[in-house]
Amino acid sequence: MRVRRMVTSALGSAALVLATMGAVTTAAGPAAAAPCGFYETGSDAYYNHCTSDGSRVVIKVEVAWAPDYERCVAPGTTWLGGASKIDGAYYVGRTC
């Protein structure tokens, strides 16, 4: 009887661990939002201007093998180009 309880307990613990891992994985996928500021995916570069006041801001876009440039962006996510061509982007401290 004691062996049976140990097996049942071990199986219950394993099921709990697997269920917990599945719940965490499921919750993290769809709920993930774009981060504020510059970010890249596997192939594209973006700037996400997070604001609740509707302001437009100037960002400096750092380009690989070409001159950097400034750009005015609205609230939300702006596509900057291919990830292999854009090295970064940041807020320069003024609105537009």
Short mmCIF file of C-alpha atoms in Angstrom, two decimals:
data_model
loop_
_atom_site.label_atom_id
_atom_site.label_comp_id
_atom_site.label_asym_id
_atom_site.label_seq_id
_atom_site.Cartn_x
_atom_site.Cartn_y
_atom_site.Cartn_z
CA MET A 1 0.00 0.00 0.00
CA ARG A 2 2.85 2.39 0.83
CA VAL A 3 4.45 1.93 -2.63
CA ARG A 4 1.13 2.68 -4.28
CA ARG A 5 0.78 5.98 -2.36
CA MET A 6 4.34 6.99 -3.33
CA VAL A 7 3.66 6.28 -7.00
CA THR A 8 0.35 8.13 -6.88
CA SER A 9 2.00 11.05 -5.10
CA ALA A 10 4.86 11.16 -7.63
CA LEU A 11 2.46 11.06 -10.56
CA GLY A 12 0.33 13.80 -9.00
CA SER A 13 3.40 15.98 -8.47
CA ALA A 14 4.57 15.45 -12.06
CA ALA A 15 1.12 16.31 -13.39
CA LEU A 16 1.06 19.49 -11.29
CA VAL A 17 4.48 20.56 -12.57
CA LEU A 18 3.52 19.89 -16.20
CA ALA A 19 0.19 21.68 -15.82
CA THR A 20 1.90 24.67 -14.25
CA MET A 21 4.49 24.84 -17.02
CA GLY A 22 1.76 24.64 -19.65
CA ALA A 23 -0.24 27.40 -18.01
CA VAL A 24 2.78 29.70 -17.88
CA THR A 25 3.69 29.04 -21.50
CA THR A 26 0.15 29.58 -22.70
CA ALA A 27 -0.29 32.79 -20.72
CA ALA A 28 3.01 34.30 -21.87
CA GLY A 29 2.44 33.84 -25.62
CA PRO A 30 -0.66 35.83 -26.60
CA ALA A 31 -0.41 38.36 -23.77
CA ALA A 32 3.06 39.59 -24.73
CA ALA A 33 2.94 43.16 -26.07
CA ALA A 34 5.52 45.15 -28.03
CA PRO A 35 8.04 46.83 -25.71
CA CYS A 36 8.33 50.61 -25.61
CA GLY A 37 11.16 52.11 -27.66
CA PHE A 38 13.34 50.32 -30.18
CA TYR A 39 13.02 46.57 -30.70
CA GLU A 40 13.67 43.96 -33.37
CA THR A 41 12.00 40.78 -34.49
CA GLY A 42 13.84 38.15 -36.47
CA SER A 43 13.67 40.23 -39.64
CA ASP A 44 12.33 43.73 -38.87
CA ALA A 45 13.16 46.76 -36.71
CA TYR A 46 10.49 48.87 -34.97
CA TYR A 47 10.08 51.83 -32.66
CA ASN A 48 7.09 51.75 -30.29
CA HIS A 49 6.17 55.21 -28.96
CA CYS A 50 4.23 54.45 -25.79
CA THR A 51 2.13 57.41 -24.70
CA SER A 52 -1.38 58.21 -23.60
CA ASP A 53 -1.29 61.92 -24.56
CA GLY A 54 -1.20 61.50 -28.35
CA SER A 55 2.15 63.26 -28.74
CA ARG A 56 4.42 62.76 -31.72
CA VAL A 57 8.15 62.58 -31.00
CA VAL A 58 11.42 62.79 -32.92
CA ILE A 59 13.61 59.69 -32.88
CA LYS A 60 17.11 59.20 -34.25
CA VAL A 61 17.41 56.05 -36.35
CA GLU A 62 20.89 54.50 -36.45
CA VAL A 63 21.47 52.87 -39.81
CA ALA A 64 24.12 50.30 -40.68
CA TRP A 65 26.36 51.38 -43.59
CA ALA A 66 24.37 54.58 -44.25
CA PRO A 67 23.84 57.96 -42.60
CA ASP A 68 21.64 58.06 -39.50
CA TYR A 69 18.48 60.14 -39.73
CA GLU A 70 15.75 61.67 -37.58
CA ARG A 71 12.10 60.75 -37.95
CA CYS A 72 8.84 61.96 -36.43
CA VAL A 73 6.74 59.09 -35.06
CA ALA A 74 3.16 58.96 -33.83
CA PRO A 75 1.95 56.93 -30.86
CA GLY A 76 2.14 53.19 -31.42
CA THR A 77 4.51 51.02 -33.42
CA THR A 78 6.43 52.33 -36.44
CA TRP A 79 8.29 50.01 -38.81
CA LEU A 80 11.82 51.28 -39.41
CA GLY A 81 13.11 48.71 -41.87
CA GLY A 82 14.89 45.40 -41.99
CA ALA A 83 16.67 44.37 -38.80
CA SER A 84 19.91 43.84 -40.73
CA LYS A 85 19.88 47.51 -41.86
CA ILE A 86 18.83 49.26 -38.63
CA ASP A 87 21.20 49.29 -35.64
CA GLY A 88 18.91 51.14 -33.20
CA ALA A 89 16.64 54.11 -32.57
CA TYR A 90 16.06 56.43 -29.64
CA TYR A 91 14.01 59.45 -28.57
CA VAL A 92 16.01 62.69 -29.01
CA GLY A 93 14.04 64.75 -26.49
CA ARG A 94 11.64 66.81 -28.57
CA THR A 95 8.20 66.60 -30.08
CA CYS A 96 7.19 67.20 -33.68
#
